[in-house]
CSV table of C-alpha atoms and ligand atoms in Angstrom, one decimal:
chain,number,residue,atom,x,y,z
A,543,MET,CA,-8.8,8.4,2.8
A,544,SER,CA,-8.7,12.0,4.0
A,545,TYR,CA,-9.6,12.6,7.6
A,546,ILE,CA,-9.9,16.4,7.4
A,547,VAL,CA,-11.4,18.0,4.3
A,548,ALA,CA,-11.7,21.7,3.7
A,549,LYS,CA,-13.6,22.8,0.7
A,550,ASP,CA,-13.5,26.4,-0.6
A,551,LEU,CA,-13.4,27.9,2.9
A,552,VAL,CA,-14.1,31.7,2.9
A,553,LYS,CA,-14.1,33.9,6.0
A,554,HIS,CA,-15.0,37.5,6.1
A,555,TYR,CA,-15.0,39.6,9.2
A,556,GLY,CA,-17.5,42.5,9.3
A,557,ARG,CA,-19.5,43.8,6.4
A,558,GLY,CA,-19.4,46.5,3.7
A,559,GLU,CA,-16.5,48.9,3.4
A,560,SER,CA,-14.8,47.7,6.6
A,561,ALA,CA,-15.1,44.0,5.7
A,562,VAL,CA,-11.8,42.0,6.0
A,563,GLU,CA,-11.4,38.9,3.8
A,564,ALA,CA,-9.3,36.8,6.1
A,565,VAL,CA,-9.7,33.5,4.2
A,566,ARG,CA,-10.4,33.7,0.4
A,567,GLY,CA,-11.1,30.2,-0.7
A,568,MET,CA,-9.0,27.4,0.7
A,569,SER,CA,-9.3,23.8,-0.1
A,570,PHE,CA,-7.1,21.1,1.4
A,571,GLN,CA,-7.2,17.6,2.8
A,572,ILE,CA,-5.3,16.0,5.7
A,573,SER,CA,-4.9,12.3,6.4
A,574,ALA,CA,-5.2,10.8,9.9
A,575,GLY,CA,-1.8,10.8,11.5
A,576,GLU,CA,-0.3,13.6,9.5
A,577,PHE,CA,1.7,16.4,11.0
A,578,VAL,CA,1.0,19.6,9.0
A,579,ALA,CA,2.5,23.0,9.5
A,580,ILE,CA,0.8,26.2,8.4
A,581,MET,CA,3.1,29.1,7.6
A,582,GLY,CA,2.6,32.6,6.3
A,583,GLU,CA,3.1,36.3,7.1
A,584,SER,CA,1.4,38.0,10.0
A,585,GLY,CA,-2.2,38.7,8.9
A,586,ALA,CA,-2.2,36.0,6.2
A,587,GLY,CA,-5.2,34.2,7.8
A,588,LYS,CA,-3.4,31.4,9.7
A,589,SER,CA,-5.2,31.8,13.0
A,590,THR,CA,-8.5,32.3,11.2
A,591,VAL,CA,-8.2,29.0,9.3
A,592,LEU,CA,-7.0,27.2,12.4
A,593,SER,CA,-10.0,28.5,14.4
A,594,ILE,CA,-12.3,27.3,11.6
A,595,MET,CA,-10.5,23.9,11.8
A,596,GLY,CA,-10.9,24.0,15.6
A,597,ALA,CA,-14.7,24.2,15.2
A,598,MET,CA,-14.7,27.6,16.9
A,599,ASN,CA,-15.3,30.0,14.0
A,600,ALA,CA,-17.9,29.4,11.4
A,601,PRO,CA,-16.7,30.1,7.8
A,602,THR,CA,-18.7,32.6,5.7
A,603,SER,CA,-18.9,29.9,3.1
A,604,GLY,CA,-17.4,26.5,2.3
A,605,GLU,CA,-17.4,23.2,4.0
A,606,TYR,CA,-15.3,21.7,6.8
A,607,ILE,CA,-15.5,18.0,7.4
A,608,VAL,CA,-13.7,15.8,10.0
A,609,ASP,CA,-14.2,12.1,10.1
A,610,ASP,CA,-17.1,12.4,7.7
A,611,ILE,CA,-18.8,14.9,10.0
A,612,ASN,CA,-19.8,18.2,8.4
A,613,ILE,CA,-18.8,20.4,11.4
A,614,TYR,CA,-20.7,23.6,10.6
A,615,GLU,CA,-23.9,21.8,9.9
A,616,LEU,CA,-23.9,20.6,13.5
A,617,LYS,CA,-26.0,22.4,16.0
A,618,ARG,CA,-23.9,24.6,18.4
A,619,GLU,CA,-24.1,22.1,21.2
A,620,GLN,CA,-23.2,19.1,19.0
A,621,ARG,CA,-20.3,21.1,17.7
A,622,ALA,CA,-19.1,21.8,21.3
A,623,ASP,CA,-19.4,18.0,22.0
A,624,PHE,CA,-17.4,17.3,18.8
A,625,ARG,CA,-14.7,19.9,19.8
A,626,ARG,CA,-14.4,18.3,23.3
A,627,GLU,CA,-14.1,14.8,22.0
A,628,PHE,CA,-12.0,15.2,18.8
A,629,LEU,CA,-9.9,18.3,19.3
A,630,GLY,CA,-7.1,19.5,21.5
A,631,PHE,CA,-6.3,23.2,21.0
A,632,ILE,CA,-3.3,25.2,22.0
A,633,PHE,CA,-3.8,28.9,21.8
A,634,GLN,CA,-1.3,31.5,20.8
A,635,SER,CA,-1.0,32.9,24.3
A,636,PHE,CA,-1.6,29.8,26.4
A,637,HIS,CA,-5.0,31.0,27.8
A,638,LEU,CA,-4.3,29.6,31.2
A,639,MET,CA,-6.7,30.7,34.0
A,640,PRO,CA,-4.6,32.7,36.4
A,641,TYR,CA,-6.6,31.9,39.5
A,642,LEU,CA,-6.6,28.1,38.9
A,643,THR,CA,-3.7,25.9,39.7
A,644,VAL,CA,-1.7,24.1,37.0
A,645,ALA,CA,-3.7,20.9,37.7
A,646,GLU,CA,-7.0,22.7,37.7
A,647,ASN,CA,-6.2,24.3,34.3
A,648,VAL,CA,-5.4,20.9,32.9
A,649,MET,CA,-8.7,19.5,34.2
A,650,LEU,CA,-10.8,22.2,32.4
A,651,PRO,CA,-11.6,20.2,29.3
A,652,LEU,CA,-12.9,17.4,31.6
A,653,ALA,CA,-15.4,19.7,33.3
A,654,ILE,CA,-18.5,17.9,31.8
A,655,VAL,CA,-16.9,14.6,31.1
A,656,LYS,CA,-18.7,11.9,33.0
A,657,VAL,CA,-16.0,10.5,35.2
A,658,SER,CA,-15.4,10.9,38.9
A,659,ARG,CA,-13.4,13.8,40.3
A,660,LYS,CA,-10.8,11.3,41.5
A,661,GLU,CA,-10.4,10.0,37.9
A,662,LYS,CA,-10.1,13.5,36.5
A,663,VAL,CA,-7.3,14.4,39.0
A,664,ALA,CA,-5.5,11.2,37.9
A,665,MET,CA,-6.0,12.1,34.2
A,666,ALA,CA,-4.6,15.6,34.8
A,667,GLN,CA,-1.7,14.1,36.8
A,668,ASP,CA,-0.9,11.7,33.9
A,669,ALA,CA,-0.9,14.5,31.3
A,670,LEU,CA,1.3,16.7,33.5
A,671,ALA,CA,3.7,13.8,34.1
A,672,TRP,CA,3.8,13.2,30.4
A,673,VAL,CA,4.9,16.8,29.7
A,674,GLY,CA,7.4,16.6,32.6
A,675,LEU,CA,5.5,18.8,35.1
A,676,ALA,CA,4.2,16.4,37.7
A,677,ASP,CA,5.9,18.4,40.4
A,678,LYS,CA,4.3,21.7,39.4
A,679,ALA,CA,0.7,20.6,39.6
A,680,ASN,CA,-0.2,22.8,42.6
A,681,ARG,CA,1.4,26.0,41.4
A,682,LEU,CA,-0.4,29.0,39.9
A,683,PRO,CA,0.4,30.0,36.3
A,684,SER,CA,2.2,33.1,37.6
A,685,GLN,CA,4.6,30.8,39.5
A,686,ILE,CA,6.0,28.9,36.4
A,687,SER,CA,8.1,29.9,33.4
A,688,GLY,CA,6.9,30.6,29.8
A,689,GLY,CA,8.1,27.2,28.6
A,690,GLU,CA,6.3,25.5,31.5
A,691,LYS,CA,3.1,27.4,30.7
A,692,GLU,CA,3.3,26.1,27.1
A,693,ARG,CA,3.7,22.5,28.5
A,694,VAL,CA,0.7,23.0,30.7
A,695,ALA,CA,-1.2,24.2,27.6
A,696,ILE,CA,-0.1,21.0,25.9
A,697,ALA,CA,-1.2,18.8,28.9
A,698,ARG,CA,-4.6,20.5,28.9
A,699,ALA,CA,-5.0,19.9,25.1
A,700,ILE,CA,-4.2,16.2,25.4
A,701,VAL,CA,-5.8,15.4,28.8
A,702,ASN,CA,-8.8,13.6,27.2
A,703,GLU,CA,-6.6,12.1,24.4
A,704,PRO,CA,-8.2,13.6,21.4
A,705,PRO,CA,-7.3,12.3,17.9
A,706,VAL,CA,-6.4,15.8,16.6
A,707,LEU,CA,-4.3,18.5,18.1
A,708,MET,CA,-4.2,22.1,16.8
A,709,ALA,CA,-1.6,24.5,17.9
A,710,ASP,CA,-1.3,28.2,17.1
A,711,GLU,CA,2.3,29.3,17.2
A,712,PRO,CA,3.1,27.0,20.2
A,713,THR,CA,6.8,28.1,20.1
A,714,GLY,CA,6.2,31.7,19.2
A,715,ASN,CA,7.2,33.1,22.6
A,716,LEU,CA,9.8,30.6,23.6
A,717,ASP,CA,13.6,30.5,23.3
A,718,THR,CA,15.3,28.0,21.0
A,719,LYS,CA,16.0,25.4,23.7
A,720,THR,CA,12.5,25.5,25.1
A,721,SER,CA,10.8,25.5,21.7
A,722,GLY,CA,12.9,22.5,20.8
A,723,ASP,CA,11.5,20.7,23.9
A,724,VAL,CA,7.9,21.7,22.9
A,725,MET,CA,8.6,20.4,19.3
A,726,ASP,CA,9.9,17.1,20.8
A,727,LEU,CA,6.6,16.7,22.7
A,728,LEU,CA,4.5,17.4,19.6
A,729,LEU,CA,6.6,14.9,17.5
A,730,LYS,CA,6.2,12.3,20.2
A,731,LEU,CA,2.4,12.8,20.2
A,732,ASN,CA,2.4,12.5,16.4
A,733,GLY,CA,4.5,9.4,16.7
A,734,ASP,CA,1.8,7.9,18.9
A,735,GLY,CA,-0.7,8.6,16.1
A,736,MET,CA,-2.1,12.0,16.9
A,737,THR,CA,-3.0,14.2,13.8
A,738,ILE,CA,-1.3,17.6,14.4
A,739,VAL,CA,-1.9,20.9,12.7
A,740,MET,CA,0.5,23.6,13.8
A,741,VAL,CA,0.8,27.3,12.8
A,742,THR,CA,4.3,28.5,13.1
A,743,HIS,CA,6.6,31.3,12.0
A,744,SER,CA,9.7,29.1,12.5
A,745,HIS,CA,11.1,27.3,9.5
A,746,LYS,CA,13.0,25.1,11.8
A,747,CYS,CA,9.8,24.0,13.6
A,748,ALA,CA,7.9,23.6,10.3
A,749,GLY,CA,10.7,21.5,9.0
A,750,HIS,CA,9.7,18.8,11.5
A,751,ALA,CA,6.2,18.5,10.0
A,752,GLY,CA,5.4,16.1,7.3
A,753,ARG,CA,3.9,18.8,5.1
A,754,ILE,CA,3.8,22.6,5.0
A,755,LEU,CA,0.8,24.7,3.9
A,756,HIS,CA,1.9,28.2,2.9
A,757,ILE,CA,-0.8,30.9,3.2
A,758,THR,CA,-0.6,34.3,1.5
A,759,ASP,CA,-3.4,36.8,1.7
A,760,GLY,CA,-6.0,34.3,2.7
A,761,ARG,CA,-5.1,31.8,0.0
A,762,LEU,CA,-3.1,28.6,0.0
A,763,GLN,CA,0.1,29.1,-1.9
A,764,GLU,CA,1.2,25.5,-2.4
A,765,VAL,CA,0.5,22.2,-0.9
A,766,LEU,CA,3.8,20.5,-1.7
A,767,ASN,CA,6.6,20.3,0.9
B,457,ADP,N1,-12.1,38.7,15.0
B,457,ADP,C1,-11.7,39.5,14.0
B,457,ADP,N2,-12.4,40.5,13.5
B,457,ADP,C2,-12.0,41.3,12.5
B,457,ADP,N3,-10.9,41.0,11.8
B,457,ADP,C3,-10.1,40.0,12.1
B,457,ADP,C4,-10.5,39.1,13.3
B,457,ADP,N4,-9.6,38.2,13.4
B,457,ADP,C5,-8.7,38.4,12.4
B,457,ADP,N5,-9.0,39.5,11.7
B,457,ADP,C6,-8.3,39.9,10.5
B,457,ADP,O1,-8.2,38.9,9.6
B,457,ADP,C7,-6.9,38.9,8.9
B,457,ADP,C8,-6.2,37.5,9.2
B,457,ADP,O2,-6.0,37.5,10.6
B,457,ADP,P1,-5.3,36.2,11.3
B,457,ADP,O3,-6.1,35.0,10.8
B,457,ADP,O4,-5.3,36.4,12.7
B,457,ADP,O5,-3.9,36.1,10.6
B,457,ADP,P2,-2.5,35.4,11.1
B,457,ADP,O6,-2.8,34.4,12.2
B,457,ADP,O7,-2.0,34.8,9.9
B,457,ADP,O8,-1.7,36.5,11.6
B,457,ADP,C9,-6.1,40.1,9.5
B,457,ADP,O9,-6.3,41.2,8.6
B,457,ADP,C10,-6.8,40.3,10.8
B,457,ADP,O10,-6.7,41.7,11.2
B,458,MG,MG1,-2.2,34.3,14.2
């Protein structure tokens, strides 16, 4: 049974003459536990479809269903709850808060989770240990390397153990060795049962996924690997 179902997704930005058709009718299904890579040229619509899948960007038309929940029929607050509970998201440029420490950044998704501060600190510390950054918890983002920032972003995405992780070019700004380390972490999470959807430009990274979706001009090119 498919865990994630996208039906005829369309996304237009703007209206009239200046309208951009970023996604032009995409349908696909993803099973629980899959690792799917999304590839395509710059401007093909990868980030747009990932943000729709991340419950952050309503499609112009079409349906998006996760675990039998029709995401864009939810009220805004319910959708925010869904996002917090079900999805970890790694943005293209980390999106770390510069004035918060590494540990505080990792704790952000727990802000309104009903557990004690002490427990939140422990959860953040566990996530940081898991990505190998236990000793950097009290640094500021400006005091760690690019690869470490990426690992902080992963720790933040998994701190509340969501079933699905989405990553937009997680290795885009990293050297080969560091991006290999990041891929190893993602593969380990997938091995533990997490469903992963990753946008990437790297054929090498995409090769680790179970399936590749190729996007050209807002359309799915092929679904076969
Ligand atoms: N917020 C936005 N407003 C207007 N146009 C956008 C916006 N986001 C993306 N686009 C446009 O939509 C198209 C697809 O963009 P995007 O999904 O970011 O592609 P990719 O991630 O594959 O590079 C591009 O033409 C881009 O300029
Ligand atoms: Mg993009």
